Amino acid sequence: MTGKTLSELLILFLLFLSCSRFIFIKNVKQDSLSVVPFFAFIVSILNFFAFGLSAELILVSMLSFFVMIWNVRAVLRFFSKLVIDHYSFLFIFISSVNLILVILTGIFVFHFSPKPCNLKKYNTQVETIKYTGNFKDGFKVITNPLQKNTALLYKYTNSLMDYSTNQNKIILFIPPKTATQEIYLPFFAKLSKDGFIVYSAEFYDSEERLYDSNYDARFLRRAKSLAERLKSQKNFSELLKAKQNYLFSEFETLIKLSGVTEEDEVFIVTEEDLADILPSVYSTYIDLIDGGYDLATAHAYTTRGYGPVENTDPFIAYLLKQKKDNTFYMSSHIALEMEKALESFVDVKD
């Protein structure tokens, strides 16, 4: 299971423990388990910042809040050191309802949990570099934990390969705003296994943003973009077209942060709406970039514009009428489709 799923199940276990205490505790006296839902709710809120907004986290958080509210009186009695000799009928009834909701939520979370990508199987290594700064003044590596993180750079390499030469095959990738780099993890693993170095970046510049609001926060932007695109793909496309300078700055900064050279085979890659910016990036950096590719053009790609979510986000795949797939087929498929297309650029260059 992924870290996100394990965290959700941990919260549900804590709620289960608290809601079921009337079953296995006969002599109550000090009701110490009443404080557990408060801890569970705090962890559920922290999960939003760690993993971003999602349907599963919202459901778990709402349930945590409901159970916590119902236990307020019990907590007050506990901290007042009041002794109780039994649980009331109303408490047992509500706790039973909560217990059923916890079990149903657990089934929901487990059903829509993605299979974790085993990077060791692909011999893939990941290096994450955090930056602070903005597009105007530039980005610098964070050296102080108190500095604001406005950019993330991920580097995927194959642990069995020698990259000492100056003629490496490099992919520069920026995910669409309806996804994050985690959605493409099996895709990156496949590329690294096939000999590519992959640089993937996400930018949260406070000076220049997509929505110019709080929705640009790291834990909110994908959820906002998903909602906008699912509501109206046309309006979402128009929003991105109005932000062409911002999107160009993302690729331009990624090129600089990756440190690619003219000796490398360098390709810029993204998906659907963001692909409109690729010709501008290519023409501006024609000496560095060998070609570009829009993943949405891959044959039989069923969730274009959202990433291979049937592999990494089954609930969004369900909304798109696609089934959960633990084989990582689609991630490998679009990687192979892209590799075939990129070979033509190399042939033309030669």
PDB file of N, CA and C in Angstrom, residues 297-333:
ATOM      1  N   THR A 297      -1.217  12.051 -27.205  1.00  0.00           N
ATOM      2  CA  THR A 297      -1.262  11.504 -28.564  1.00  0.00           C
ATOM      3  C   THR A 297      -0.961  10.003 -28.589  1.00  0.00           C
ATOM      4  N   ALA A 298      -0.621   9.430 -27.437  1.00  0.00           N
ATOM      5  CA  ALA A 298      -0.330   7.986 -27.381  1.00  0.00           C
ATOM      6  C   ALA A 298      -1.581   7.189 -27.731  1.00  0.00           C
ATOM      7  N   HIS A 299      -1.403   6.176 -28.549  1.00  0.00           N
ATOM      8  CA  HIS A 299      -2.517   5.348 -28.989  1.00  0.00           C
ATOM      9  C   HIS A 299      -3.175   4.616 -27.812  1.00  0.00           C
ATOM     10  N   ALA A 300      -4.506   4.638 -27.787  1.00  0.00           N
ATOM     11  CA  ALA A 300      -5.306   3.910 -26.788  1.00  0.00           C
ATOM     12  C   ALA A 300      -5.061   4.381 -25.361  1.00  0.00           C
ATOM     13  N   TYR A 301      -4.641   5.622 -25.211  1.00  0.00           N
ATOM     14  CA  TYR A 301      -4.465   6.209 -23.880  1.00  0.00           C
ATOM     15  C   TYR A 301      -5.844   6.651 -23.382  1.00  0.00           C
ATOM     16  N   THR A 302      -6.381   5.979 -22.382  1.00  0.00           N
ATOM     17  CA  THR A 302      -7.789   6.137 -22.008  1.00  0.00           C
ATOM     18  C   THR A 302      -8.073   7.321 -21.087  1.00  0.00           C
ATOM     19  N   THR A 303      -7.066   7.798 -20.351  1.00  0.00           N
ATOM     20  CA  THR A 303      -7.309   8.882 -19.391  1.00  0.00           C
ATOM     21  C   THR A 303      -6.427  10.082 -19.701  1.00  0.00           C
ATOM     22  N   ARG A 304      -6.276  10.390 -20.985  1.00  0.00           N
ATOM     23  CA  ARG A 304      -5.430  11.516 -21.384  1.00  0.00           C
ATOM     24  C   ARG A 304      -5.902  12.811 -20.728  1.00  0.00           C
ATOM     25  N   GLY A 305      -4.924  13.579 -20.306  1.00  0.00           N
ATOM     26  CA  GLY A 305      -5.227  14.830 -19.617  1.00  0.00           C
ATOM     27  C   GLY A 305      -5.220  14.699 -18.108  1.00  0.00           C
ATOM     28  N   TYR A 306      -5.259  13.458 -17.619  1.00  0.00           N
ATOM     29  CA  TYR A 306      -5.296  13.214 -16.174  1.00  0.00           C
ATOM     30  C   TYR A 306      -4.121  12.382 -15.687  1.00  0.00           C
ATOM     31  N   GLY A 307      -3.348  11.811 -16.603  1.00  0.00           N
ATOM     32  CA  GLY A 307      -2.295  10.888 -16.223  1.00  0.00           C
ATOM     33  C   GLY A 307      -2.829   9.466 -16.176  1.00  0.00           C
ATOM     34  N   PRO A 308      -1.955   8.472 -16.028  1.00  0.00           N
ATOM     35  CA  PRO A 308      -2.385   7.055 -15.976  1.00  0.00           C
ATOM     36  C   PRO A 308      -3.037   6.720 -14.634  1.00  0.00           C
ATOM     37  N   VAL A 309      -4.190   7.335 -14.372  1.00  0.00           N
ATOM     38  CA  VAL A 309      -4.804   7.239 -13.044  1.00  0.00           C
ATOM     39  C   VAL A 309      -5.346   5.851 -12.723  1.00  0.00           C
ATOM     40  N   GLU A 310      -5.618   5.026 -13.733  1.00  0.00           N
ATOM     41  CA  GLU A 310      -6.065   3.664 -13.420  1.00  0.00           C
ATOM     42  C   GLU A 310      -4.968   2.883 -12.712  1.00  0.00           C
ATOM     43  N   ASN A 311      -3.726   3.350 -12.831  1.00  0.00           N
ATOM     44  CA  ASN A 311      -2.596   2.732 -12.134  1.00  0.00           C
ATOM     45  C   ASN A 311      -2.327   3.374 -10.774  1.00  0.00           C
ATOM     46  N   THR A 312      -2.571   4.684 -10.663  1.00  0.00           N
ATOM     47  CA  THR A 312      -2.107   5.410  -9.480  1.00  0.00           C
ATOM     48  C   THR A 312      -3.164   6.209  -8.731  1.00  0.00           C
ATOM     49  N   ASP A 313      -4.366   6.367  -9.293  1.00  0.00           N
ATOM     50  CA  ASP A 313      -5.453   7.057  -8.589  1.00  0.00           C
ATOM     51  C   ASP A 313      -6.782   6.444  -9.021  1.00  0.00           C
ATOM     52  N   PRO A 314      -7.108   5.256  -8.499  1.00  0.00           N
ATOM     53  CA  PRO A 314      -8.291   4.514  -8.956  1.00  0.00           C
ATOM     54  C   PRO A 314      -9.612   5.253  -8.810  1.00  0.00           C
ATOM     55  N   PHE A 315      -9.748   6.148  -7.824  1.00  0.00           N
ATOM     56  CA  PHE A 315     -11.022   6.852  -7.653  1.00  0.00           C
ATOM     57  C   PHE A 315     -11.267   7.815  -8.807  1.00  0.00           C
ATOM     58  N   ILE A 316     -10.234   8.558  -9.225  1.00  0.00           N
ATOM     59  CA  ILE A 316     -10.382   9.446 -10.381  1.00  0.00           C
ATOM     60  C   ILE A 316     -10.626   8.617 -11.635  1.00  0.00           C
ATOM     61  N   ALA A 317      -9.967   7.471 -11.735  1.00  0.00           N
ATOM     62  CA  ALA A 317     -10.213   6.567 -12.866  1.00  0.00           C
ATOM     63  C   ALA A 317     -11.676   6.129 -12.882  1.00  0.00           C
ATOM     64  N   TYR A 318     -12.230   5.859 -11.711  1.00  0.00           N
ATOM     65  CA  TYR A 318     -13.641   5.470 -11.611  1.00  0.00           C
ATOM     66  C   TYR A 318     -14.545   6.584 -12.126  1.00  0.00           C
ATOM     67  N   LEU A 319     -14.239   7.828 -11.778  1.00  0.00           N
ATOM     68  CA  LEU A 319     -15.025   8.965 -12.269  1.00  0.00           C
ATOM     69  C   LEU A 319     -14.933   9.088 -13.791  1.00  0.00           C
ATOM     70  N   LEU A 320     -13.815   8.628 -14.342  1.00  0.00           N
ATOM     71  CA  LEU A 320     -13.613   8.668 -15.788  1.00  0.00           C
ATOM     72  C   LEU A 320     -14.068   7.369 -16.460  1.00  0.00           C
ATOM     73  N   LYS A 321     -14.780   6.540 -15.667  1.00  0.00           N
ATOM     74  CA  LYS A 321     -15.337   5.271 -16.178  1.00  0.00           C
ATOM     75  C   LYS A 321     -14.254   4.275 -16.600  1.00  0.00           C
ATOM     76  N   GLN A 322     -13.164   4.274 -15.861  1.00  0.00           N
ATOM     77  CA  GLN A 322     -12.094   3.315 -16.091  1.00  0.00           C
ATOM     78  C   GLN A 322     -11.902   2.463 -14.845  1.00  0.00           C
ATOM     79  N   LYS A 323     -11.447   1.229 -15.041  1.00  0.00           N
ATOM     80  CA  LYS A 323     -11.264   0.308 -13.929  1.00  0.00           C
ATOM     81  C   LYS A 323      -9.856   0.415 -13.345  1.00  0.00           C
ATOM     82  N   LYS A 324      -9.765   0.132 -12.068  1.00  0.00           N
ATOM     83  CA  LYS A 324      -8.473   0.079 -11.386  1.00  0.00           C
ATOM     84  C   LYS A 324      -7.595  -0.993 -12.012  1.00  0.00           C
ATOM     85  N   ASP A 325      -6.316  -0.663 -12.217  1.00  0.00           N
ATOM     86  CA  ASP A 325      -5.382  -1.604 -12.837  1.00  0.00           C
ATOM     87  C   ASP A 325      -4.093  -1.638 -12.032  1.00  0.00           C
ATOM     88  N   ASN A 326      -3.786  -2.777 -11.456  1.00  0.00           N
ATOM     89  CA  ASN A 326      -2.576  -2.923 -10.641  1.00  0.00           C
ATOM     90  C   ASN A 326      -1.374  -3.430 -11.428  1.00  0.00           C
ATOM     91  N   THR A 327      -1.531  -3.589 -12.740  1.00  0.00           N
ATOM     92  CA  THR A 327      -0.436  -4.146 -13.545  1.00  0.00           C
ATOM     93  C   THR A 327       0.499  -3.065 -14.077  1.00  0.00           C
ATOM     94  N   PHE A 328       0.106  -1.786 -13.947  1.00  0.00           N
ATOM     95  CA  PHE A 328       0.869  -0.661 -14.494  1.00  0.00           C
ATOM     96  C   PHE A 328       0.967  -0.707 -16.015  1.00  0.00           C
ATOM     97  N   TYR A 329       0.003  -1.376 -16.630  1.00  0.00           N
ATOM     98  CA  TYR A 329       0.041  -1.514 -18.091  1.00  0.00           C
ATOM     99  C   TYR A 329       0.042  -0.163 -18.785  1.00  0.00           C
ATOM    100  N   MET A 330      -0.899   0.729 -18.418  1.00  0.00           N
ATOM    101  CA  MET A 330      -1.015   1.996 -19.139  1.00  0.00           C
ATOM    102  C   MET A 330       0.237   2.852 -18.984  1.00  0.00           C
ATOM    103  N   SER A 331       0.830   2.857 -17.810  1.00  0.00           N
ATOM    104  CA  SER A 331       2.064   3.625 -17.597  1.00  0.00           C
ATOM    105  C   SER A 331       3.173   3.127 -18.512  1.00  0.00           C
ATOM    106  N   SER A 332       3.311   1.801 -18.622  1.00  0.00           N
ATOM    107  CA  SER A 332       4.328   1.224 -19.507  1.00  0.00           C
ATOM    108  C   SER A 332       3.983   1.468 -20.972  1.00  0.00           C
ATOM    109  N   HIS A 333       2.683   1.416 -21.277  1.00  0.00           N
ATOM    110  CA  HIS A 333       2.238   1.601 -22.664  1.00  0.00           C
ATOM    111  C   HIS A 333       2.569   2.998 -23.176  1.00  0.00           C
TER     112      HIS A 333
END
